[in-house]
CSV table of C-alpha atoms in Angstrom, one decimal:
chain,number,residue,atom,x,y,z
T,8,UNK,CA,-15.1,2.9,-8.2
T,9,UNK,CA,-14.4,6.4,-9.3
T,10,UNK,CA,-10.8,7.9,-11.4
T,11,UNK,CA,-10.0,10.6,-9.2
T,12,UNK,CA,-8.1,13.3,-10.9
T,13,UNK,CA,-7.3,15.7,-8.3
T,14,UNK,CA,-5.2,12.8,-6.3
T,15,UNK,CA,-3.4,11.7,-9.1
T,16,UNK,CA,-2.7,15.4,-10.0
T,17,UNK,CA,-1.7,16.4,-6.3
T,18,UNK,CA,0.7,13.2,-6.4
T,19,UNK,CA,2.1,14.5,-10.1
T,20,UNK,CA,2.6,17.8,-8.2
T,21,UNK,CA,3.8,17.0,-5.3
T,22,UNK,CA,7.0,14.5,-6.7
T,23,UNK,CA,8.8,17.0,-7.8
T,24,UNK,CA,9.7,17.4,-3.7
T,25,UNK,CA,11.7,14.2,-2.7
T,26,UNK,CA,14.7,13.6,-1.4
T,27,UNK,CA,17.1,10.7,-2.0
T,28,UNK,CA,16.4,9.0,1.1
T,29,UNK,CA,12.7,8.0,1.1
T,30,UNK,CA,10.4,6.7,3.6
T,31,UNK,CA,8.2,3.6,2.5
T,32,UNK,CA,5.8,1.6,4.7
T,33,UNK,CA,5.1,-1.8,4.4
T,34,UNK,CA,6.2,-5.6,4.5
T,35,UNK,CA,9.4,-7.5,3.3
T,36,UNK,CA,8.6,-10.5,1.5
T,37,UNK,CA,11.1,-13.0,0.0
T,38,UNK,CA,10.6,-14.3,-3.9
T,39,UNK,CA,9.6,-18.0,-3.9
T,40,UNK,CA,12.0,-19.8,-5.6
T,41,UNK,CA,15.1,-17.1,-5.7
T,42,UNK,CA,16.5,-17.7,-2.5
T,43,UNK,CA,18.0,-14.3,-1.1
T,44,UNK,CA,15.9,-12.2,-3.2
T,45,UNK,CA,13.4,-10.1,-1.7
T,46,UNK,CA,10.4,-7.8,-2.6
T,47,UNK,CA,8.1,-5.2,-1.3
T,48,UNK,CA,4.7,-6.8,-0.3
T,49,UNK,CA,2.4,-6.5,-2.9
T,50,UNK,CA,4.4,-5.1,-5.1
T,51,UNK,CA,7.2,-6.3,-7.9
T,52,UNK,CA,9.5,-3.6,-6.3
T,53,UNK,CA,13.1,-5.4,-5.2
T,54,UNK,CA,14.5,-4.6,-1.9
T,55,UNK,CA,18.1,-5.1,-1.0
T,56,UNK,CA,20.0,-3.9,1.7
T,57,UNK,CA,24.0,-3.7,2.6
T,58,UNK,CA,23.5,-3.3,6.0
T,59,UNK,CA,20.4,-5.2,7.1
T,60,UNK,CA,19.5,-9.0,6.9
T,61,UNK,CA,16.3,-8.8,4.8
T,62,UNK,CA,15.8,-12.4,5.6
T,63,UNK,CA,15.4,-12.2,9.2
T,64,UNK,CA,12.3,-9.2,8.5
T,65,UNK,CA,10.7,-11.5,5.8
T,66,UNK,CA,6.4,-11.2,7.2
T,67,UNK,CA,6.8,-7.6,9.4
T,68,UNK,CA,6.0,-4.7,8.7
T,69,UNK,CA,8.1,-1.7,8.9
T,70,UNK,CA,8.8,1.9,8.2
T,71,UNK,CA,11.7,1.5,5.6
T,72,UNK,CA,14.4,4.2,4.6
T,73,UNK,CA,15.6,3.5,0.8
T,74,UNK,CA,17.2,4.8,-1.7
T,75,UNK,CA,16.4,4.2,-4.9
T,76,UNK,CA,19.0,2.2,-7.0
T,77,UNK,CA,16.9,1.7,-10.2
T,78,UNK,CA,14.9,4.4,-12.4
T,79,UNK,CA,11.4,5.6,-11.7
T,80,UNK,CA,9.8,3.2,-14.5
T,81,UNK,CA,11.4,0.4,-13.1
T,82,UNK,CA,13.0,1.0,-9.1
T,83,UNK,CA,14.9,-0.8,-7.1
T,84,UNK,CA,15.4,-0.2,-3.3
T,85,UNK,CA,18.6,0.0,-1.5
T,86,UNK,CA,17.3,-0.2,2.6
T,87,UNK,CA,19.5,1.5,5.0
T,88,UNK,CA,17.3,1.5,8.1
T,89,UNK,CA,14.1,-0.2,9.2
T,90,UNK,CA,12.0,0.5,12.8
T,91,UNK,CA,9.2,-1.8,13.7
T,92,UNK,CA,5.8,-0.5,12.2
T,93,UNK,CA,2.1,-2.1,13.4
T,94,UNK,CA,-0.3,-2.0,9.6
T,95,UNK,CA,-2.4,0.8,8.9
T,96,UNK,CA,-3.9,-0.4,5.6
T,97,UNK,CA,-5.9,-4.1,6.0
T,98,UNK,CA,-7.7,-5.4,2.8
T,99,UNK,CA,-10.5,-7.9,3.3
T,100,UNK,CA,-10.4,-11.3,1.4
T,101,UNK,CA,-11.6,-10.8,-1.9
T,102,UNK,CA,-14.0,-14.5,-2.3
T,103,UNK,CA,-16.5,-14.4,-4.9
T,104,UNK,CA,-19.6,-13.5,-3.8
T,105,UNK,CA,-18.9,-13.2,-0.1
T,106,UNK,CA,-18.5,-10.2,2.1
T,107,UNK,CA,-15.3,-8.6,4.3
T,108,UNK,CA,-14.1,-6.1,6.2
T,109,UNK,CA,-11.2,-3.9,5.2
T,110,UNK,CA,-9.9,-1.6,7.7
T,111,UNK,CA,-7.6,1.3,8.3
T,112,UNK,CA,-6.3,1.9,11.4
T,113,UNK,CA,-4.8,4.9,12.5
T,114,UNK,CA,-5.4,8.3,15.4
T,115,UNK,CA,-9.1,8.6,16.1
T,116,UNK,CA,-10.4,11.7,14.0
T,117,UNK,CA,-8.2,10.8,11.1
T,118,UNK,CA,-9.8,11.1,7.6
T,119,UNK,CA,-9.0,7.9,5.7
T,120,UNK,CA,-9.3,7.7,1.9
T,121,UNK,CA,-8.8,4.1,0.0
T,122,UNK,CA,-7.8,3.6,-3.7
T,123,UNK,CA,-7.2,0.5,-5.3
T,124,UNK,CA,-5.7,-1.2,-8.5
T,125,UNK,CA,-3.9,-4.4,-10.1
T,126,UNK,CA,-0.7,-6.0,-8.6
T,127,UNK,CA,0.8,-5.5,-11.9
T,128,UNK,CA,-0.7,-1.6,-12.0
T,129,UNK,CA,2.0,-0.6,-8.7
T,130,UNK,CA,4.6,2.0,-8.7
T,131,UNK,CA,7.4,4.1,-6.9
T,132,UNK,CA,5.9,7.7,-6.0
T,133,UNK,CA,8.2,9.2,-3.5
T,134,UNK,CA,6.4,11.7,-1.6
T,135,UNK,CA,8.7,13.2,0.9
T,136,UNK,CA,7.6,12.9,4.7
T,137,UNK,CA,4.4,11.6,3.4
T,138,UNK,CA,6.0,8.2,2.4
T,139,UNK,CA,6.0,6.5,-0.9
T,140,UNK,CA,2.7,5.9,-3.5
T,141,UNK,CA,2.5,2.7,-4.4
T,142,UNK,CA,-0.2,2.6,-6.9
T,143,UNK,CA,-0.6,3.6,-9.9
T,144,UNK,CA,-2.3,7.3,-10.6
T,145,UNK,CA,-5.3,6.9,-11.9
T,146,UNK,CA,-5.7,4.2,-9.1
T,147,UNK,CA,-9.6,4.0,-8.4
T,148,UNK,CA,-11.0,5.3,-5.2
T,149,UNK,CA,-12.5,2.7,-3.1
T,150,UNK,CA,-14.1,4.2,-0.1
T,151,UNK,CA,-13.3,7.0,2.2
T,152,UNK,CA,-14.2,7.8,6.0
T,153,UNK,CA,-13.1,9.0,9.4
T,154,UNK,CA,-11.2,6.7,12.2
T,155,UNK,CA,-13.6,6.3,14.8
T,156,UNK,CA,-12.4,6.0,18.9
T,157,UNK,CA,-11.5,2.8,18.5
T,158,UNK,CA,-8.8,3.4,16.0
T,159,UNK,CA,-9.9,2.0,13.2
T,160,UNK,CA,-12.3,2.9,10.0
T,161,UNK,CA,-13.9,-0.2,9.0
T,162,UNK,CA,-16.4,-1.3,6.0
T,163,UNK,CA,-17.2,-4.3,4.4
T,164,UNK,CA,-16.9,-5.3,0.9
T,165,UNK,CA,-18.6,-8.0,-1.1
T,166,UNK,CA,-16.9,-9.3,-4.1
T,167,UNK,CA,-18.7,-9.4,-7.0
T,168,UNK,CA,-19.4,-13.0,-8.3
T,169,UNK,CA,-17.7,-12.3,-11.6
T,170,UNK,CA,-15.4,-15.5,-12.0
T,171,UNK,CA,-13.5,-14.2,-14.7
T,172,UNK,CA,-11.9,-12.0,-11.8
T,173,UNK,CA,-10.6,-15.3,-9.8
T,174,UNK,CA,-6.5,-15.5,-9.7
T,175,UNK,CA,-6.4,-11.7,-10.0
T,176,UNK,CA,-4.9,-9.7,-7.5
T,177,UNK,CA,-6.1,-6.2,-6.0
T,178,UNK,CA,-3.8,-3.9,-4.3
T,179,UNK,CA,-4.9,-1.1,-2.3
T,180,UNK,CA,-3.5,2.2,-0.5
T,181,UNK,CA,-4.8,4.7,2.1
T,182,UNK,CA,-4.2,8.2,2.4
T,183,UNK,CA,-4.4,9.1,5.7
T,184,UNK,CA,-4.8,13.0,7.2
T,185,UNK,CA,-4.7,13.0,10.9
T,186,UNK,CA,-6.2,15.4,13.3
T,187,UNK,CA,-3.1,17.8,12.8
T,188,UNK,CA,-3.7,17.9,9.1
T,189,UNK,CA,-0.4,15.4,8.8
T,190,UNK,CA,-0.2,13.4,5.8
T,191,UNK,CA,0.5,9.9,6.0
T,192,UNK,CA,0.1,7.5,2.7
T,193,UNK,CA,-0.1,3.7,4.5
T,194,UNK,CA,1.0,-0.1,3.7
T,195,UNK,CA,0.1,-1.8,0.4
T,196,UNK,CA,-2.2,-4.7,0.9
T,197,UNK,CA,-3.4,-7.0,-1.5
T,198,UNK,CA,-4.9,-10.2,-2.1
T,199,UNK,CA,-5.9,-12.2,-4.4
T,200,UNK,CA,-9.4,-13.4,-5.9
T,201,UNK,CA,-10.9,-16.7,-5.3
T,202,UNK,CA,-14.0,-19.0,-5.8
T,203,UNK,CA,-16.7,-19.7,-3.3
């Protein structure tokens, strides 16, 4: 895994250009233990919402329209709207040792780029109509590759049998460019490392 510069420096450049309403894909889950309190997947990034029953979306994915309600260090995420949304961004298991398949699914012909980081190494990049970065920037690239006519670029990752690594959890992010040269930045996905 590679630092790439120039994405972290084309996000720094581009943030500048949000709006207050922001677009952000991905799923609502609720915090064990705190009942009515609910989170971006894979993030620590609360959702709330005035007008929507977060509860009833817990598990689904959606295309989400926030504002946020906290800083940029440390945001917060008012929902006003939500629409249905399939996942773009799959990460494969991550079990010591053993190999899976981590897809991205999207328009045949799109170009699909991969980073990755640590659950505790997320953020709140609003990126206009490109949606919302979730990682960190100096998130490491992963892989890259073209969506083939089935909809999907798919490769396999083995984990590396480095036990130190079990408990932690990986998050990753694709940037997607369709054939149009439209810019789409997909669902976090993460999980976490186990043994054999």
């Amino acid at each position: 895994m590679k630092h790439t510069s120039a994405v972290a420096f084309a996000l720094l450049l581009t943030a500048s250009l949000t709006a207050q309403t922001q677009t952000v894909r991905g799923k609502v889950e609720d915090v064990q233990g705190q009942n009515g309190k609910f989170v971006l997947d894979c993030t620590n990034i609360p959702l709330t919402s005035a007008t929507l029953n977060l509860n009833a979306m817990v598990g689904q994915q959606f295309v989400l329209q926030v504002v946020n309600k906290g800083t940029a260090a440390i945001p917060s995420l008012e929902v006003s709207s939500a629409a249905a949304a399939t996942k773009i961004f799959d990460i494969g298991n991550l079990d010591l040792g053993k190999a899976a398949r981590w897809q991205v699914n999207h328009t045949p012909g799109s170009a699909a780029v991969v980073f990755v980081n640590g659950l505790e190494r997320t953020s709140y990049i609003p990126l206009g109509a490109w949606g919302t970065w979730l990682l960190n920037l100096d998130a490491a690239f992963f892989n890259a590759g073209v969506v083939n006519n089935q909809g999907q670029f798919e490769f396999t990752f083995t984990m590396p049998n480095i036990p130190a690594l079990v408990g932690k959890t990986f998050v990753g992010q694709a940037v997607v460019v369709d054939p149009q040269r439209q810019v789409l930045l997909s669902n976090p996905d993460c999980k976490e490392v186990r043994s054999k």
